[in-house]
Coordinates of C-alpha atoms and ligand atoms in Angstrom, one line a residue:
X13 CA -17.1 21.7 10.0
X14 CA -15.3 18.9 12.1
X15 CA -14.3 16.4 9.1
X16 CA -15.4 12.2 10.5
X17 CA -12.5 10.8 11.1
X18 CA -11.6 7.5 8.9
X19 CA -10.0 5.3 11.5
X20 CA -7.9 2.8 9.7
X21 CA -6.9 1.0 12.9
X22 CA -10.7 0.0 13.5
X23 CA -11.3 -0.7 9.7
X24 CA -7.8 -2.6 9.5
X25 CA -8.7 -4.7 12.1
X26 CA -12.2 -5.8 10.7
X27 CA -10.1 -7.2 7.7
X28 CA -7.9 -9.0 10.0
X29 CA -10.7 -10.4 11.7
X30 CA -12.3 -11.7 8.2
X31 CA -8.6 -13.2 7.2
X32 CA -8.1 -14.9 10.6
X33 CA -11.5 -16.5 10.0
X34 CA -10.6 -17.5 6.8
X35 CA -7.6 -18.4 7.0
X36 CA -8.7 -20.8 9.6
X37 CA -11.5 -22.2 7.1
X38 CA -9.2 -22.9 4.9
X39 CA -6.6 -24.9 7.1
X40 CA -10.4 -27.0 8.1
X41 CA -11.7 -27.4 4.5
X42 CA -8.2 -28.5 2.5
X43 CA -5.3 -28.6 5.0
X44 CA -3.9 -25.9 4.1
X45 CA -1.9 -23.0 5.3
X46 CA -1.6 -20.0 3.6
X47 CA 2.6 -19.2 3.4
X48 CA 4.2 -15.8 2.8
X49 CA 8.3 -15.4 1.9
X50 CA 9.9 -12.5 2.4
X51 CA 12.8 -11.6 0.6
X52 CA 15.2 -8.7 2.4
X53 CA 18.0 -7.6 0.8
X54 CA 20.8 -5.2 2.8
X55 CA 20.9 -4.0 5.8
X56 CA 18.2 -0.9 5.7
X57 CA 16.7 -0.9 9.2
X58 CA 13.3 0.8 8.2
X59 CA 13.1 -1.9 5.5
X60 CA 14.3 -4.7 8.3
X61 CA 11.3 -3.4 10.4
X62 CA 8.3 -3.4 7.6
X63 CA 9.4 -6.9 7.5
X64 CA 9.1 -7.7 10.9
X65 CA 6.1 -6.4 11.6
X66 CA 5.2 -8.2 8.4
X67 CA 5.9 -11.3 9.8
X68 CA 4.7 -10.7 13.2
X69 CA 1.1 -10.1 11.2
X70 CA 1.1 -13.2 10.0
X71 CA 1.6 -15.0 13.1
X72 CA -1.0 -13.6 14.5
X73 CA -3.3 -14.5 11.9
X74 CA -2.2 -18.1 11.8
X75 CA -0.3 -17.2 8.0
X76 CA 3.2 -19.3 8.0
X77 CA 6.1 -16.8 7.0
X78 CA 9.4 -17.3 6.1
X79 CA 11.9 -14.7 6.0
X80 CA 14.9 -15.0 3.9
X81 CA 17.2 -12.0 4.7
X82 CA 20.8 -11.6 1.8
X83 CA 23.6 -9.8 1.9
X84 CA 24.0 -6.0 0.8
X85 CA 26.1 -6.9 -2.2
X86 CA 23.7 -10.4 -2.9
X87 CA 24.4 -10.2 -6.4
X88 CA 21.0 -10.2 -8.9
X89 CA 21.4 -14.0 -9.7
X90 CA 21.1 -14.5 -6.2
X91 CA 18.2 -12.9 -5.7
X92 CA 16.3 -14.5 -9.1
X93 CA 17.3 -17.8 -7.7
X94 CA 15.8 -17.3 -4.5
X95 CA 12.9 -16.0 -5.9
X96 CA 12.7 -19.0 -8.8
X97 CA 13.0 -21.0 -5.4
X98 CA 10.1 -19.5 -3.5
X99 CA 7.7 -19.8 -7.0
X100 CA 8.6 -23.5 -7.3
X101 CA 7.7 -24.0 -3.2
X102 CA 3.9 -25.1 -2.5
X103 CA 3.9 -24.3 0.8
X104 CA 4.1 -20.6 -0.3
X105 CA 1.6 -18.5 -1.4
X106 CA 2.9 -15.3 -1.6
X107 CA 6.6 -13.4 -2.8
X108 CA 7.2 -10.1 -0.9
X109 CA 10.4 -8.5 -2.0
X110 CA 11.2 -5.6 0.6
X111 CA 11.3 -2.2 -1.9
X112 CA 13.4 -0.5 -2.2
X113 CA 16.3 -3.1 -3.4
X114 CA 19.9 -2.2 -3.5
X115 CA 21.0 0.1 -6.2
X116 CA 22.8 -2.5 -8.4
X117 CA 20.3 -4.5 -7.7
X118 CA 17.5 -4.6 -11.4
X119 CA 14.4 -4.2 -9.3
X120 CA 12.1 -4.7 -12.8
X121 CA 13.9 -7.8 -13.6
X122 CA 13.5 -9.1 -9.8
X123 CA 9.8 -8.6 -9.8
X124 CA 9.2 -9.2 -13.0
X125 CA 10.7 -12.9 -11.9
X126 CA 7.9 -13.2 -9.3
X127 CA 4.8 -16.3 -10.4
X128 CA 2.0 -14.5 -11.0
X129 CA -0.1 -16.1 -9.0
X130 CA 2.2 -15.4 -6.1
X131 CA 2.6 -11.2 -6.5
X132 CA 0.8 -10.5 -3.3
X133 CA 2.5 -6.8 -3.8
X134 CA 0.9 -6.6 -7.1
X135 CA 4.0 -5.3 -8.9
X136 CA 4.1 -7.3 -11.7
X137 CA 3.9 -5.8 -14.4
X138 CA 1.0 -7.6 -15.5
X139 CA -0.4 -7.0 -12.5
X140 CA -0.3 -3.3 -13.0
X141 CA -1.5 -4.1 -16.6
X142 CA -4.5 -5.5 -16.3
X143 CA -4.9 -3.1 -13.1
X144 CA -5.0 -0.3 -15.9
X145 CA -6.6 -1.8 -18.9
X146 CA -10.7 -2.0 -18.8
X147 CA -12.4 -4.8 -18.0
X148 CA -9.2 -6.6 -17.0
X149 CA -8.7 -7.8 -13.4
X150 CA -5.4 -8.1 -12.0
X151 CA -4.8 -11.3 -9.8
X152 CA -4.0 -9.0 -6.7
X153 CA -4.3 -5.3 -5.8
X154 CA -0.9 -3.5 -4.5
X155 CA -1.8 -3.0 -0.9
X156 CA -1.5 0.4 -0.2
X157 CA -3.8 1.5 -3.0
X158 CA -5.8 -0.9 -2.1
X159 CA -6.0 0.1 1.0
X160 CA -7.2 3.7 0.1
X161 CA -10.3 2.3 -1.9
X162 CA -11.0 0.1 1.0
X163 CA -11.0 2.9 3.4
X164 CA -13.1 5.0 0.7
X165 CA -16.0 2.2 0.6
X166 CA -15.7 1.5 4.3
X167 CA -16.7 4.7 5.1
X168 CA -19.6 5.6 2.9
X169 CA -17.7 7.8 0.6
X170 CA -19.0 7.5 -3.0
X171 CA -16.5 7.1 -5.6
X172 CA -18.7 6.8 -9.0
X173 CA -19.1 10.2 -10.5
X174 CA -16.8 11.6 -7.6
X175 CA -14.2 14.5 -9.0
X176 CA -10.6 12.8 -7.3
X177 CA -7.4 14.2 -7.3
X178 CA -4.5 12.2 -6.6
X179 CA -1.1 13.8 -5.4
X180 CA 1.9 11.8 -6.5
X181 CA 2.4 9.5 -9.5
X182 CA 4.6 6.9 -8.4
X183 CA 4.4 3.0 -9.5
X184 CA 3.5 1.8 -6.0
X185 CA 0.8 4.3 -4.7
X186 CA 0.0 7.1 -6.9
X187 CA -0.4 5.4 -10.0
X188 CA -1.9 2.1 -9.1
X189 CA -4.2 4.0 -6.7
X190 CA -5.6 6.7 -9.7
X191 CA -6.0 3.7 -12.1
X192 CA -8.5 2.0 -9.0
X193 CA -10.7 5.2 -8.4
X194 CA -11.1 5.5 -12.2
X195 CA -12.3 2.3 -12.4
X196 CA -14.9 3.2 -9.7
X197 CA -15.9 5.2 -12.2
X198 CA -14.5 8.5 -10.5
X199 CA -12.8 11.5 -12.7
X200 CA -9.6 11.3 -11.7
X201 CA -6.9 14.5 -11.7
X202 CA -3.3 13.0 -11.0
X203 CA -0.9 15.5 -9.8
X204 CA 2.6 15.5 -9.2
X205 CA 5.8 17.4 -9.1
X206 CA 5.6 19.3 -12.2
X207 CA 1.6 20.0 -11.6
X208 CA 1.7 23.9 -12.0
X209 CA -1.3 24.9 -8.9
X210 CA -1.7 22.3 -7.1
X211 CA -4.1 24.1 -4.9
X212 CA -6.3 24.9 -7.9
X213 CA -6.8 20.8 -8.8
X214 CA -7.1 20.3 -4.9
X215 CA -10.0 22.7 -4.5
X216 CA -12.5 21.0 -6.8
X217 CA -12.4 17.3 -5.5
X218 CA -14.6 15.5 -3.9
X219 CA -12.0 12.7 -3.1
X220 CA -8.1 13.6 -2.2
X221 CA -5.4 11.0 -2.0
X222 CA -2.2 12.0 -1.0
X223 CA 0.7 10.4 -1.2
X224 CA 3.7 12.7 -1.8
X225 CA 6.3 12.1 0.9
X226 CA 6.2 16.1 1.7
X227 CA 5.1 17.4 5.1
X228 CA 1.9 18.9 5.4
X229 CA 2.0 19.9 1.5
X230 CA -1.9 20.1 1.3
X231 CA -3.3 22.5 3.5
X232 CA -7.1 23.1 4.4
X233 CA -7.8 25.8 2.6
X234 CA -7.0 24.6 -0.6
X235 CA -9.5 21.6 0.0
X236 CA -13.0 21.7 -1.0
X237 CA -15.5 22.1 1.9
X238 CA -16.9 18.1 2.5
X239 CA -13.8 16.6 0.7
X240 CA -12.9 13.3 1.7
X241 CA -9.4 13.3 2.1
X242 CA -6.7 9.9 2.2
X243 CA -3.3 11.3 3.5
X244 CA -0.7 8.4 2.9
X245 CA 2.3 10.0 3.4
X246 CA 4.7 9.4 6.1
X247 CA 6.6 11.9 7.0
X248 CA 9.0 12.9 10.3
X249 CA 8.5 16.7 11.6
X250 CA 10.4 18.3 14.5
X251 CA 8.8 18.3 17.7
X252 CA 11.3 18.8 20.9
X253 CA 8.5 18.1 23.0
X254 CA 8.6 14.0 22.2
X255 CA 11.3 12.0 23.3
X256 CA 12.5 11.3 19.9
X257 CA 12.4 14.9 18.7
X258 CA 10.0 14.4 16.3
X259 CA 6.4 12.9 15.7
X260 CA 4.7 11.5 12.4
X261 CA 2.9 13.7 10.3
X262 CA 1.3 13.1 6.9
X263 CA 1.1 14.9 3.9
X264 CA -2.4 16.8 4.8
X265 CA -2.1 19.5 7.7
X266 CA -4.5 18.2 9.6
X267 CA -5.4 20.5 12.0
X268 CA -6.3 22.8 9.2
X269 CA -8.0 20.2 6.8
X270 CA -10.3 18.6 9.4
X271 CA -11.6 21.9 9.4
X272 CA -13.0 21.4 5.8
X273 CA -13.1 18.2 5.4
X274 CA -16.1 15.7 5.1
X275 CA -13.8 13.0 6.0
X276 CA -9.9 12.7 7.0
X277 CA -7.5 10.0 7.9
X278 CA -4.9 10.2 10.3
X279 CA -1.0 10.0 10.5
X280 CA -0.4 7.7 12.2
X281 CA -3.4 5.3 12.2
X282 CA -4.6 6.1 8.7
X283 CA -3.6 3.8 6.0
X284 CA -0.3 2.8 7.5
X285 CA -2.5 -0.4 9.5
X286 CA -4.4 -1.0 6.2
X287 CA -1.3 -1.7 4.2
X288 CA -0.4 -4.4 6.3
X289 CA -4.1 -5.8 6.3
X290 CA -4.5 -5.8 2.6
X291 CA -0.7 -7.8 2.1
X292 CA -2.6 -10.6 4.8
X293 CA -5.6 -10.8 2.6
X294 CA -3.3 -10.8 -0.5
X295 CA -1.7 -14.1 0.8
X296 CA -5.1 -15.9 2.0
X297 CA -6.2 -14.7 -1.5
X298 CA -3.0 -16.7 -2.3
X299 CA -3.9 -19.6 -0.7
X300 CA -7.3 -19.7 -1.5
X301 CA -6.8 -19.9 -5.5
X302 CA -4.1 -22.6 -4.9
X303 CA -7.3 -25.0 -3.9
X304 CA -9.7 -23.5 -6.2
Ligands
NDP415 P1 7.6 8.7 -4.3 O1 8.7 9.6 -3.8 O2 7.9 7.5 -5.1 O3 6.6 9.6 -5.1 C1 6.2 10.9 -4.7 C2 5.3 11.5 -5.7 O4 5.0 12.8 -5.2 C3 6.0 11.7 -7.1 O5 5.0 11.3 -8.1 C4 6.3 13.2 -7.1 O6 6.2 13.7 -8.4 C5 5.2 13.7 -6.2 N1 5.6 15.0 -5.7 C6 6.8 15.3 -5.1 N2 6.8 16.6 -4.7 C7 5.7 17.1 -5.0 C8 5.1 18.4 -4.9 N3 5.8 19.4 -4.3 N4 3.9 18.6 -5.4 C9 3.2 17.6 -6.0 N5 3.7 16.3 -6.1 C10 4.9 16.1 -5.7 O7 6.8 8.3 -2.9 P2 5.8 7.1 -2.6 O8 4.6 7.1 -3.6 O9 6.6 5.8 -2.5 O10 5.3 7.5 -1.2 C11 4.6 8.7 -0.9 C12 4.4 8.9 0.6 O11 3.6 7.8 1.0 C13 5.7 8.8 1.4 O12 5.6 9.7 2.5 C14 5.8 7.4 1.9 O13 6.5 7.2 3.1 C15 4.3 7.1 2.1 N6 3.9 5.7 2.0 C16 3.1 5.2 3.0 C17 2.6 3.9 2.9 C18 1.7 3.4 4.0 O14 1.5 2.3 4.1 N7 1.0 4.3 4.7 C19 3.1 3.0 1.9 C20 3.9 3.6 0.9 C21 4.3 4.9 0.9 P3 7.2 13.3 -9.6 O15 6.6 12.0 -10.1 O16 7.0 14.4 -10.6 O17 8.5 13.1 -9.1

């Protein structure tokens, strides 16, 4: 079996499409334009880059951004202030602080500071709350879960009654991403570092969602034949025939897994592009309740 390949560039740019679209409805109908702030802190150039590209997003889209960018040692009243700042502004809709934060830094205390209505990450912890409590809603999704479900439903893959198992437990993917497929009514399986066979969880589910940080970690064979598989991670692997010595991989082998899978995502091109689209519709989502 050749799994079908879940292409999350195609599917990412469908939701751009939609928010573009609706973003320009909503500049029509009330005059106004959906704002994201992005708060960097240091100097961290993979962090200075998911910014950028951040920004660059919502350009395109016609979403005004404003990037405020402090120092490595900004101390944590800086940072609330700005962030108390960016609540009390209208013309922003959304409050992205870049993760992770310097380590004096009190990253609960920082997002915990963030309006509500303005967590386009979804990392309030009443977010994440009413994420996990039945028949709750949370105001927005964290976009890289999200982003997983999405890719799930786009592609036909049913999640109701569905065995998932989901590697990695950690408050921005794994967590938020098991609580969303067990409110799809899936039976969810998280695994993790202490998970004593992996391979043995792996091999029953219908659904896999990945998100580990460790190359290749899942392997074909310990998938089940027809699985549909999510591989989030991002991860750099040795290859001396690129010019940069190494190319992306995920946390799925993928050369052995699309051998068994039903259906597979890529690294790159997978739910790295999806990310990016769910934070856009975060901030429309943003914009739109601030008129509603
Ligand atoms: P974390 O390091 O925060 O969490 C990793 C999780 O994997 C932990 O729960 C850990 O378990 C678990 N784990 C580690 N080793 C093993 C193992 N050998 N077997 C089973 N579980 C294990 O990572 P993130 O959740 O932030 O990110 C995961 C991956 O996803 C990374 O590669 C990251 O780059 C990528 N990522 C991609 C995004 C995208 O847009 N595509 C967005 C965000 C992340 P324990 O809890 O016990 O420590």
């Amino acid at each position: 079996m050749t799994a079908k390949l879940i292409d999350g560039k195609q599917i990412a740019a469908e939701v751009r499409a939609d928010v573009a679209d609706r973003v320009a409805k909503l500049k029509a109908e009330h005059g106004v334009t959906p704002g994201l702030a992005t708060v960097l802190v240091g100097e961290d150039p993979a962090s200075a880059a998911y910014v950028r590209s951040k920004q660059r997003m919502c350009e395109k889209l016609g979403i005004h951004s404003v990037g405020h960018k402090l120092e490595a040692t900004a101390s944590q009243e800086e940072v609330e202030k700005l962030v108390s700042d960016l609540n009390a502004d209208p013309a922003i809709h959304g409050i992205l602080v870049q993760l992770p934060l310097p380590k004096h830094l009190d990253e609960e205390a920082i997002l915990n500071k963030i309006d509500l209505a303005k967590d386009v990450d979804g990392f309030h912890p009443i977010n994440i709350g009413r994420l996990t409590m039945k028949g709750r809603e949370p105001l927005f999704i964290p976009c890289t879960p999200h982003g997983c479900i999405y890719l799930l439903e786009a592609s036909g893959v049913e999640i109701s009654g569905a065995e998932a198992v989901v590697v990695g437990r950690s408050n921005i993917v794994g967590l938020p991403v098991a609580m969303l497929l067990q409110e799809r009514n899936a039976t969810v399986t998280i695994c993790h570092s202490r998970t004593r066979d992996l391979a043995s969880h792996l091999k029953r589910a219908d659904i896999v969602i990945a998100a580990v940080g460790v190359t290749e970690i899942v392997k074909g064979d310990m998938l089940k034949p027809g699985a549909a598989v999510i591989d989030v991670g991002i991860n750099r692997k040795d290859d001396p025939t690129t010019e940069r010595g190494y190319r992306l991989v995920g946390d799925v082998e993928f050369e052995s897994a699309q051998e068994v899978a039903g259906a597979i995502t890529p690294v790159p091109g997978g739910v790295g592009p999806m990310t990016i689209a769910m934070l856009m519709l975060n901030t429309l989502r943003g914009a739109e309740m601030s008129v509603s």
